[in-house]
């Protein structure tokens, strides 16, 4: 009976952990879709450009998430490593993942610039920087509202014929 109870508690904990992870992934996907929609609207992308843009952004974000998981797993392995040699080997792995993660910004730039062109690429970078600053402000000061933040415009309804 005790084993059954422990087994059921374990299953419940695992299910809860998967549920939390699924919820976080769902929220990340919602934010990603919101970013794609906002950027497409602001950059005035046509449907072909929007499709290419969203594919690039999703691919880059997927790779970033993968490298971020590798970084987290590497830190976890480092903390559990018993010997200095094992820690040093994991530091090498961590550094490689960190370099790969850093290259993602370059890849994003290299893939989006030909699609957007110089004018819209500059606009994209400005919007992205503004959104990043807003998120940082909200994270550092969750109770107070950030100063000098312009409200987002209402979404525009686009009908395709």
Short mmCIF file of N, CA and C in Angstrom, two decimals:
data_model
loop_
_atom_site.label_atom_id
_atom_site.label_comp_id
_atom_site.label_asym_id
_atom_site.label_seq_id
_atom_site.Cartn_x
_atom_site.Cartn_y
_atom_site.Cartn_z
N UNK A 1 0.83 -1.19 0.00
CA UNK A 1 0.00 0.00 0.00
C UNK A 1 0.87 1.26 0.00
N UNK A 2 1.95 1.22 0.79
CA UNK A 2 2.83 2.38 0.86
C UNK A 2 3.50 2.63 -0.49
N UNK A 3 3.90 1.58 -1.18
CA UNK A 3 4.51 1.73 -2.51
C UNK A 3 3.52 2.34 -3.50
N UNK A 4 2.29 1.90 -3.41
CA UNK A 4 1.26 2.44 -4.29
C UNK A 4 1.07 3.93 -4.04
N UNK A 5 1.04 4.32 -2.78
CA UNK A 5 0.89 5.73 -2.43
C UNK A 5 2.07 6.54 -2.96
N UNK A 6 3.29 6.05 -2.75
CA UNK A 6 4.48 6.75 -3.26
C UNK A 6 4.46 6.82 -4.78
N UNK A 7 4.02 5.75 -5.41
CA UNK A 7 3.92 5.72 -6.87
C UNK A 7 2.93 6.77 -7.36
N UNK A 8 1.76 6.85 -6.72
CA UNK A 8 0.74 7.82 -7.12
C UNK A 8 1.21 9.25 -6.88
N UNK A 9 1.91 9.48 -5.78
CA UNK A 9 2.44 10.82 -5.50
C UNK A 9 3.48 11.18 -6.56
N UNK A 10 4.32 10.22 -6.93
CA UNK A 10 5.33 10.47 -7.95
C UNK A 10 4.69 10.82 -9.29
N UNK A 11 3.67 10.07 -9.66
CA UNK A 11 2.97 10.35 -10.92
C UNK A 11 2.33 11.72 -10.87
N UNK A 12 1.72 12.07 -9.74
CA UNK A 12 1.10 13.39 -9.61
C UNK A 12 2.14 14.49 -9.76
N UNK A 13 3.30 14.32 -9.12
CA UNK A 13 4.36 15.34 -9.20
C UNK A 13 4.87 15.47 -10.63
N UNK A 14 5.09 14.35 -11.30
CA UNK A 14 5.54 14.39 -12.69
C UNK A 14 4.51 15.05 -13.58
N UNK A 15 3.25 14.69 -13.37
CA UNK A 15 2.17 15.27 -14.16
C UNK A 15 2.10 16.78 -13.94
N UNK A 16 2.27 17.21 -12.70
CA UNK A 16 2.27 18.65 -12.40
C UNK A 16 3.43 19.34 -13.08
N UNK A 17 4.61 18.71 -13.04
CA UNK A 17 5.80 19.30 -13.66
C UNK A 17 5.59 19.43 -15.17
N UNK A 18 5.05 18.38 -15.80
CA UNK A 18 4.80 18.44 -17.24
C UNK A 18 3.75 19.49 -17.55
N UNK A 19 2.76 19.62 -16.68
CA UNK A 19 1.71 20.61 -16.89
C UNK A 19 2.28 22.02 -16.83
N UNK A 20 3.16 22.27 -15.86
CA UNK A 20 3.79 23.58 -15.74
C UNK A 20 4.66 23.86 -16.96
N UNK A 21 5.42 22.85 -17.40
CA UNK A 21 6.27 23.02 -18.58
C UNK A 21 5.42 23.28 -19.83
N UNK A 22 4.32 22.56 -19.95
CA UNK A 22 3.43 22.76 -21.11
C UNK A 22 2.82 24.15 -21.07
N UNK A 23 2.44 24.61 -19.89
CA UNK A 23 1.86 25.96 -19.75
C UNK A 23 2.90 27.02 -20.12
N UNK A 24 4.14 26.83 -19.68
CA UNK A 24 5.20 27.78 -20.02
C UNK A 24 5.45 27.80 -21.52
N UNK A 25 5.46 26.62 -22.14
CA UNK A 25 5.65 26.54 -23.59
C UNK A 25 4.49 27.22 -24.32
N UNK A 26 3.29 27.03 -23.80
CA UNK A 26 2.11 27.65 -24.41
C UNK A 26 2.21 29.18 -24.32
N UNK A 27 2.62 29.68 -23.17
CA UNK A 27 2.78 31.13 -22.99
C UNK A 27 3.87 31.67 -23.92
N UNK A 28 4.97 30.92 -24.05
CA UNK A 28 6.05 31.33 -24.94
C UNK A 28 5.55 31.40 -26.38
N UNK A 29 4.76 30.40 -26.78
CA UNK A 29 4.21 30.39 -28.13
C UNK A 29 3.25 31.56 -28.36
N UNK A 30 2.46 31.89 -27.34
CA UNK A 30 1.55 33.03 -27.47
C UNK A 30 2.33 34.33 -27.63
N UNK A 31 3.40 34.48 -26.85
CA UNK A 31 4.23 35.68 -26.96
C UNK A 31 4.91 35.74 -28.33
N UNK A 32 5.36 34.59 -28.80
CA UNK A 32 5.99 34.53 -30.11
C UNK A 32 5.01 34.94 -31.21
N UNK A 33 3.79 34.43 -31.14
CA UNK A 33 2.78 34.79 -32.13
C UNK A 33 2.43 36.27 -32.05
N UNK A 34 2.36 36.81 -30.86
CA UNK A 34 2.09 38.23 -30.68
C UNK A 34 3.21 39.07 -31.28
N UNK A 35 4.45 38.66 -31.05
CA UNK A 35 5.59 39.37 -31.62
C UNK A 35 5.53 39.33 -33.15
N UNK A 36 5.27 38.16 -33.70
CA UNK A 36 5.21 38.02 -35.16
C UNK A 36 4.10 38.90 -35.72
N UNK A 37 2.94 38.87 -35.09
CA UNK A 37 1.82 39.70 -35.56
C UNK A 37 2.17 41.17 -35.50
N UNK A 38 2.73 41.60 -34.36
CA UNK A 38 3.06 43.01 -34.17
C UNK A 38 4.11 43.46 -35.18
N UNK A 39 5.14 42.66 -35.35
CA UNK A 39 6.20 43.01 -36.30
C UNK A 39 5.66 43.04 -37.73
N UNK A 40 4.86 42.06 -38.09
CA UNK A 40 4.29 42.01 -39.44
C UNK A 40 3.45 43.24 -39.72
N UNK A 41 2.68 43.64 -38.73
CA UNK A 41 1.84 44.82 -38.88
C UNK A 41 2.68 46.09 -38.98
N UNK A 42 3.63 46.26 -38.08
CA UNK A 42 4.46 47.46 -38.07
C UNK A 42 5.34 47.56 -39.32
N UNK A 43 5.83 46.44 -39.80
CA UNK A 43 6.72 46.44 -40.96
C UNK A 43 5.96 46.40 -42.29
N UNK A 44 4.64 46.28 -42.17
CA UNK A 44 3.76 46.23 -43.36
C UNK A 44 4.20 45.13 -44.34
N UNK A 45 4.32 43.92 -43.80
CA UNK A 45 4.72 42.78 -44.62
C UNK A 45 3.53 42.25 -45.40
N UNK A 46 3.77 41.88 -46.65
CA UNK A 46 2.70 41.22 -47.41
C UNK A 46 2.64 39.75 -46.95
N UNK A 47 1.68 39.02 -47.45
CA UNK A 47 1.47 37.66 -46.95
C UNK A 47 2.68 36.74 -47.20
N UNK A 48 3.34 36.89 -48.33
CA UNK A 48 4.52 36.06 -48.62
C UNK A 48 5.65 36.41 -47.66
N UNK A 49 5.88 37.71 -47.48
CA UNK A 49 6.93 38.15 -46.56
C UNK A 49 6.61 37.73 -45.13
N UNK A 50 5.34 37.85 -44.75
CA UNK A 50 4.94 37.48 -43.39
C UNK A 50 5.19 36.00 -43.13
N UNK A 51 4.91 35.18 -44.12
CA UNK A 51 5.14 33.73 -43.98
C UNK A 51 6.62 33.45 -43.78
N UNK A 52 7.47 34.04 -44.64
CA UNK A 52 8.91 33.85 -44.51
C UNK A 52 9.42 34.40 -43.18
N UNK A 53 8.92 35.58 -42.80
CA UNK A 53 9.32 36.21 -41.55
C UNK A 53 8.97 35.32 -40.36
N UNK A 54 7.74 34.83 -40.32
CA UNK A 54 7.31 34.01 -39.19
C UNK A 54 8.09 32.70 -39.14
N UNK A 55 8.39 32.11 -40.29
CA UNK A 55 9.20 30.88 -40.31
C UNK A 55 10.59 31.13 -39.74
N UNK A 56 11.20 32.24 -40.13
CA UNK A 56 12.54 32.58 -39.64
C UNK A 56 12.51 32.81 -38.13
N UNK A 57 11.55 33.60 -37.67
CA UNK A 57 11.47 33.92 -36.24
C UNK A 57 11.23 32.65 -35.42
N UNK A 58 10.33 31.80 -35.88
CA UNK A 58 10.05 30.55 -35.16
C UNK A 58 11.29 29.65 -35.12
N UNK A 59 11.98 29.55 -36.25
CA UNK A 59 13.19 28.71 -36.31
C UNK A 59 14.26 29.23 -35.35
N UNK A 60 14.49 30.54 -35.37
CA UNK A 60 15.50 31.16 -34.50
C UNK A 60 15.12 30.95 -33.03
N UNK A 61 13.85 31.19 -32.69
CA UNK A 61 13.41 31.03 -31.30
C UNK A 61 13.51 29.59 -30.84
N UNK A 62 13.23 28.66 -31.74
CA UNK A 62 13.34 27.23 -31.40
C UNK A 62 14.80 26.88 -31.09
N UNK A 63 15.71 27.38 -31.92
CA UNK A 63 17.14 27.12 -31.70
C UNK A 63 17.61 27.78 -30.41
N UNK A 64 17.16 29.01 -30.17
CA UNK A 64 17.54 29.69 -28.93
C UNK A 64 17.07 28.91 -27.70
N UNK A 65 15.85 28.41 -27.76
CA UNK A 65 15.31 27.63 -26.65
C UNK A 65 16.13 26.36 -26.45
N UNK A 66 16.52 25.73 -27.54
CA UNK A 66 17.34 24.52 -27.46
C UNK A 66 18.69 24.82 -26.81
N UNK A 67 19.36 25.88 -27.26
CA UNK A 67 20.65 26.23 -26.68
C UNK A 67 20.51 26.66 -25.22
N UNK A 68 19.42 27.32 -24.90
CA UNK A 68 19.17 27.70 -23.52
C UNK A 68 19.01 26.46 -22.63
N UNK A 69 18.30 25.46 -23.13
CA UNK A 69 18.16 24.20 -22.38
C UNK A 69 19.51 23.52 -22.21
N UNK A 70 20.34 23.56 -23.25
CA UNK A 70 21.67 22.98 -23.16
C UNK A 70 22.49 23.70 -22.09
N UNK A 71 22.37 25.02 -22.04
CA UNK A 71 23.10 25.79 -21.02
C UNK A 71 22.64 25.41 -19.62
N UNK A 72 21.34 25.30 -19.44
CA UNK A 72 20.81 24.93 -18.13
C UNK A 72 21.24 23.52 -17.73
N UNK A 73 21.19 22.59 -18.68
CA UNK A 73 21.60 21.21 -18.40
C UNK A 73 23.08 21.16 -18.07
N UNK A 74 23.87 21.96 -18.75
CA UNK A 74 25.30 21.99 -18.52
C UNK A 74 25.62 22.51 -17.11
N UNK A 75 24.93 23.55 -16.68
CA UNK A 75 25.14 24.08 -15.32
C UNK A 75 24.75 23.02 -14.30
N UNK A 76 23.67 22.32 -14.57
CA UNK A 76 23.22 21.25 -13.67
C UNK A 76 24.29 20.15 -13.58
N UNK A 77 24.85 19.75 -14.72
CA UNK A 77 25.90 18.73 -14.73
C UNK A 77 27.14 19.21 -14.00
N UNK A 78 27.48 20.50 -14.19
CA UNK A 78 28.65 21.06 -13.50
C UNK A 78 28.49 20.99 -11.99
N UNK A 79 27.30 21.33 -11.54
CA UNK A 79 27.08 21.36 -10.09
C UNK A 79 27.12 19.95 -9.49
N UNK A 80 26.82 18.93 -10.30
CA UNK A 80 26.83 17.55 -9.81
C UNK A 80 28.14 16.82 -10.10
N UNK A 81 29.02 17.44 -10.87
CA UNK A 81 30.29 16.79 -11.22
C UNK A 81 31.12 16.57 -9.96
N UNK A 82 31.69 15.37 -9.86
CA UNK A 82 32.45 15.01 -8.67
C UNK A 82 33.90 15.46 -8.73
N UNK A 83 34.48 15.47 -9.92
CA UNK A 83 35.90 15.79 -10.04
C UNK A 83 36.09 17.12 -10.75
N UNK A 84 37.26 17.66 -10.54
CA UNK A 84 37.60 18.92 -11.20
C UNK A 84 37.69 18.72 -12.71
N UNK A 85 38.17 17.56 -13.14
CA UNK A 85 38.27 17.26 -14.57
C UNK A 85 36.88 17.24 -15.22
N UNK A 86 35.92 16.62 -14.52
CA UNK A 86 34.55 16.55 -15.05
C UNK A 86 33.94 17.95 -15.14
N UNK A 87 34.22 18.77 -14.13
CA UNK A 87 33.72 20.15 -14.15
C UNK A 87 34.34 20.94 -15.29
N UNK A 88 35.64 20.75 -15.49
CA UNK A 88 36.34 21.45 -16.56
C UNK A 88 35.80 21.02 -17.93
N UNK A 89 35.52 19.74 -18.11
CA UNK A 89 34.95 19.25 -19.37
C UNK A 89 33.56 19.85 -19.60
N UNK A 90 32.80 19.96 -18.55
CA UNK A 90 31.46 20.53 -18.69
C UNK A 90 31.53 22.03 -18.95
N UNK A 91 32.55 22.68 -18.43
CA UNK A 91 32.74 24.10 -18.74
C UNK A 91 33.01 24.30 -20.23
N UNK A 92 33.75 23.38 -20.84
CA UNK A 92 34.00 23.45 -22.28
C UNK A 92 32.68 23.30 -23.04
N UNK A 93 31.85 22.35 -22.62
CA UNK A 93 30.54 22.15 -23.24
C UNK A 93 29.68 23.39 -23.07
N UNK A 94 29.68 23.96 -21.89
CA UNK A 94 28.91 25.17 -21.61
C UNK A 94 29.36 26.31 -22.54
N UNK A 95 30.66 26.47 -22.69
CA UNK A 95 31.19 27.54 -23.54
C UNK A 95 30.74 27.38 -24.99
N UNK A 96 30.74 26.15 -25.48
CA UNK A 96 30.29 25.90 -26.85
C UNK A 96 28.81 26.24 -27.01
N UNK A 97 28.01 25.85 -26.04
CA UNK A 97 26.57 26.18 -26.09
C UNK A 97 26.36 27.68 -26.02
N UNK A 98 27.15 28.33 -25.20
CA UNK A 98 27.06 29.79 -25.06
C UNK A 98 27.43 30.47 -26.38
N UNK A 99 28.46 29.99 -27.04
CA UNK A 99 28.84 30.56 -28.34
C UNK A 99 27.73 30.33 -29.37
N UNK A 100 27.16 29.13 -29.38
CA UNK A 100 26.07 28.84 -30.32
C UNK A 100 24.87 29.74 -30.06
N UNK A 101 24.56 29.95 -28.79
CA UNK A 101 23.45 30.83 -28.43
C UNK A 101 23.72 32.25 -28.92
N UNK A 102 24.94 32.71 -28.74
CA UNK A 102 25.32 34.05 -29.17
C UNK A 102 25.25 34.23 -30.68
N UNK A 103 25.53 33.17 -31.42
CA UNK A 103 25.49 33.24 -32.88
C UNK A 103 24.06 33.36 -33.41
N UNK A 104 23.09 33.06 -32.59
CA UNK A 104 21.71 33.10 -33.05
C UNK A 104 21.29 34.52 -33.44
N UNK A 105 21.80 35.51 -32.74
CA UNK A 105 21.48 36.89 -33.09
C UNK A 105 22.04 37.25 -34.46
N UNK A 106 23.24 36.74 -34.75
CA UNK A 106 23.83 36.97 -36.06
C UNK A 106 23.02 36.26 -37.14
N UNK A 107 22.61 35.04 -36.85
CA UNK A 107 21.81 34.28 -37.82
C UNK A 107 20.48 34.99 -38.08
N UNK A 108 19.87 35.50 -37.02
CA UNK A 108 18.62 36.24 -37.17
C UNK A 108 18.84 37.44 -38.10
N UNK A 109 19.89 38.17 -37.85
CA UNK A 109 20.21 39.34 -38.66
C UNK A 109 20.43 38.93 -40.12
N UNK A 110 21.26 37.90 -40.33
CA UNK A 110 21.61 37.47 -41.69
C UNK A 110 20.42 36.94 -42.47
N UNK A 111 19.44 36.35 -41.79
CA UNK A 111 18.28 35.81 -42.49
C UNK A 111 17.19 36.87 -42.72
N UNK A 112 17.07 37.81 -41.80
CA UNK A 112 16.01 38.81 -41.93
C UNK A 112 16.38 39.98 -42.83
N UNK A 113 17.65 40.36 -42.86
CA UNK A 113 18.03 41.53 -43.67
C UNK A 113 17.69 41.37 -45.14
N UNK A 114 17.98 40.23 -45.78
CA UNK A 114 17.59 40.10 -47.19
C UNK A 114 16.07 40.14 -47.40
N UNK A 115 15.33 39.65 -46.43
CA UNK A 115 13.87 39.65 -46.53
C UNK A 115 13.31 41.05 -46.34
N UNK A 116 13.80 41.76 -45.34
CA UNK A 116 13.23 43.06 -44.99
C UNK A 116 13.84 44.23 -45.74
N UNK A 117 15.10 44.12 -46.10
CA UNK A 117 15.79 45.26 -46.70
C UNK A 117 16.28 46.19 -45.60
N UNK A 118 17.13 47.15 -45.94
CA UNK A 118 17.74 48.01 -44.92
C UNK A 118 16.74 48.83 -44.12
N UNK A 119 15.78 49.44 -44.80
CA UNK A 119 14.84 50.34 -44.13
C UNK A 119 14.01 49.60 -43.08
N UNK A 120 13.39 48.50 -43.49
CA UNK A 120 12.54 47.75 -42.55
C UNK A 120 13.37 46.98 -41.53
N UNK A 121 14.62 46.63 -41.87
CA UNK A 121 15.48 45.95 -40.90
C UNK A 121 15.80 46.89 -39.74
N UNK A 122 16.08 48.14 -40.06
CA UNK A 122 16.32 49.13 -39.00
C UNK A 122 15.07 49.29 -38.14
N UNK A 123 13.92 49.36 -38.79
CA UNK A 123 12.65 49.49 -38.07
C UNK A 123 12.44 48.26 -37.18
N UNK A 124 12.71 47.07 -37.70
CA UNK A 124 12.59 45.82 -36.93
C UNK A 124 13.47 45.88 -35.68
N UNK A 125 14.72 46.29 -35.85
CA UNK A 125 15.65 46.34 -34.72
C UNK A 125 15.20 47.37 -33.68
N UNK A 126 14.65 48.49 -34.14
CA UNK A 126 14.16 49.50 -33.20
C UNK A 126 12.96 48.97 -32.40
N UNK A 127 12.03 48.33 -33.08
CA UNK A 127 10.85 47.79 -32.40
C UNK A 127 11.27 46.70 -31.42
N UNK A 128 12.16 45.84 -31.85
CA UNK A 128 12.63 44.75 -30.99
C UNK A 128 13.32 45.31 -29.75
N UNK A 129 14.16 46.32 -29.93
CA UNK A 129 14.84 46.93 -28.79
C UNK A 129 13.83 47.58 -27.84
N UNK A 130 12.84 48.25 -28.39
CA UNK A 130 11.80 48.89 -27.58
C UNK A 130 11.04 47.84 -26.76
N UNK A 131 10.66 46.74 -27.40
CA UNK A 131 9.94 45.68 -26.69
C UNK A 131 10.81 45.05 -25.60
N UNK A 132 12.08 44.85 -25.91
CA UNK A 132 13.01 44.28 -24.93
C UNK A 132 13.13 45.20 -23.72
N UNK A 133 13.25 46.49 -23.98
CA UNK A 133 13.35 47.46 -22.87
C UNK A 133 12.07 47.48 -22.03
N UNK A 134 10.92 47.39 -22.69
CA UNK A 134 9.65 47.36 -21.95
C UNK A 134 9.57 46.13 -21.06
N UNK A 135 9.97 45.00 -21.59
CA UNK A 135 9.92 43.76 -20.80
C UNK A 135 10.87 43.85 -19.62
N UNK A 136 12.07 44.35 -19.85
CA UNK A 136 13.04 44.51 -18.76
C UNK A 136 12.49 45.44 -17.68
N UNK A 137 11.87 46.53 -18.11
CA UNK A 137 11.30 47.49 -17.15
C UNK A 137 10.19 46.83 -16.34
N UNK A 138 9.35 46.06 -17.01
CA UNK A 138 8.26 45.39 -16.30
C UNK A 138 8.80 44.35 -15.32
N UNK A 139 9.88 43.66 -15.68
CA UNK A 139 10.46 42.66 -14.79
C UNK A 139 11.15 43.28 -13.59
N UNK A 140 11.79 44.43 -13.79
CA UNK A 140 12.50 45.07 -12.69
C UNK A 140 11.58 45.89 -11.79
N UNK A 141 10.43 46.31 -12.33
CA UNK A 141 9.50 47.13 -11.56
C UNK A 141 8.07 46.65 -11.82
N UNK A 142 7.71 45.47 -11.30
CA UNK A 142 6.39 44.91 -11.62
C UNK A 142 5.21 45.70 -11.06
N UNK A 143 5.40 46.43 -9.93
CA UNK A 143 4.28 47.15 -9.33
C UNK A 143 3.99 48.46 -10.05
N UNK A 144 5.04 49.17 -10.38
CA UNK A 144 4.88 50.48 -11.01
C UNK A 144 4.81 50.35 -12.52
N UNK A 145 4.15 51.28 -13.12
CA UNK A 145 4.09 51.28 -14.58
C UNK A 145 5.29 52.05 -15.11
N UNK A 146 5.85 51.57 -16.21
CA UNK A 146 7.00 52.28 -16.78
C UNK A 146 6.60 53.66 -17.29
N UNK A 147 7.53 54.58 -17.17
CA UNK A 147 7.27 55.95 -17.62
C UNK A 147 7.56 56.05 -19.11
N UNK A 148 6.88 56.97 -19.75
CA UNK A 148 7.08 57.28 -21.16
C UNK A 148 6.83 56.08 -22.08
N UNK A 149 5.91 55.22 -21.73
CA UNK A 149 5.58 54.10 -22.59
C UNK A 149 4.32 54.44 -23.37
N UNK A 150 4.44 54.38 -24.67
CA UNK A 150 3.30 54.69 -25.52
C UNK A 150 2.39 53.46 -25.58
N UNK A 151 1.09 53.66 -25.52
CA UNK A 151 0.19 52.52 -25.63
C UNK A 151 0.26 51.93 -27.04
N UNK A 152 0.09 50.62 -27.11
CA UNK A 152 0.09 49.95 -28.42
C UNK A 152 -1.16 50.34 -29.19
N UNK A 153 -1.02 50.48 -30.49
CA UNK A 153 -2.21 50.82 -31.29
C UNK A 153 -3.17 49.64 -31.36
N UNK A 154 -4.41 49.94 -31.64
CA UNK A 154 -5.41 48.89 -31.78
C UNK A 154 -5.08 48.02 -32.98
N UNK A 155 -5.37 46.71 -32.89
CA UNK A 155 -5.09 45.85 -34.05
C UNK A 155 -5.96 46.25 -35.23
N UNK A 156 -5.40 46.08 -36.41
CA UNK A 156 -6.11 46.41 -37.63
C UNK A 156 -6.63 45.13 -38.24
N UNK A 157 -7.84 45.17 -38.70
CA UNK A 157 -8.45 44.03 -39.35
C UNK A 157 -8.08 44.05 -40.81
N UNK A 158 -7.48 42.95 -41.28
CA UNK A 158 -7.06 42.85 -42.67
C UNK A 158 -7.88 41.75 -43.32
N UNK A 159 -8.54 42.10 -44.36
CA UNK A 159 -9.36 41.11 -45.09
C UNK A 159 -8.65 40.79 -46.39
N UNK A 160 -8.45 39.49 -46.62
CA UNK A 160 -7.85 39.07 -47.90
C UNK A 160 -8.99 38.72 -48.84
N UNK A 161 -8.82 39.08 -50.08
CA UNK A 161 -9.86 38.81 -51.07
C UNK A 161 -9.38 37.81 -52.08
#
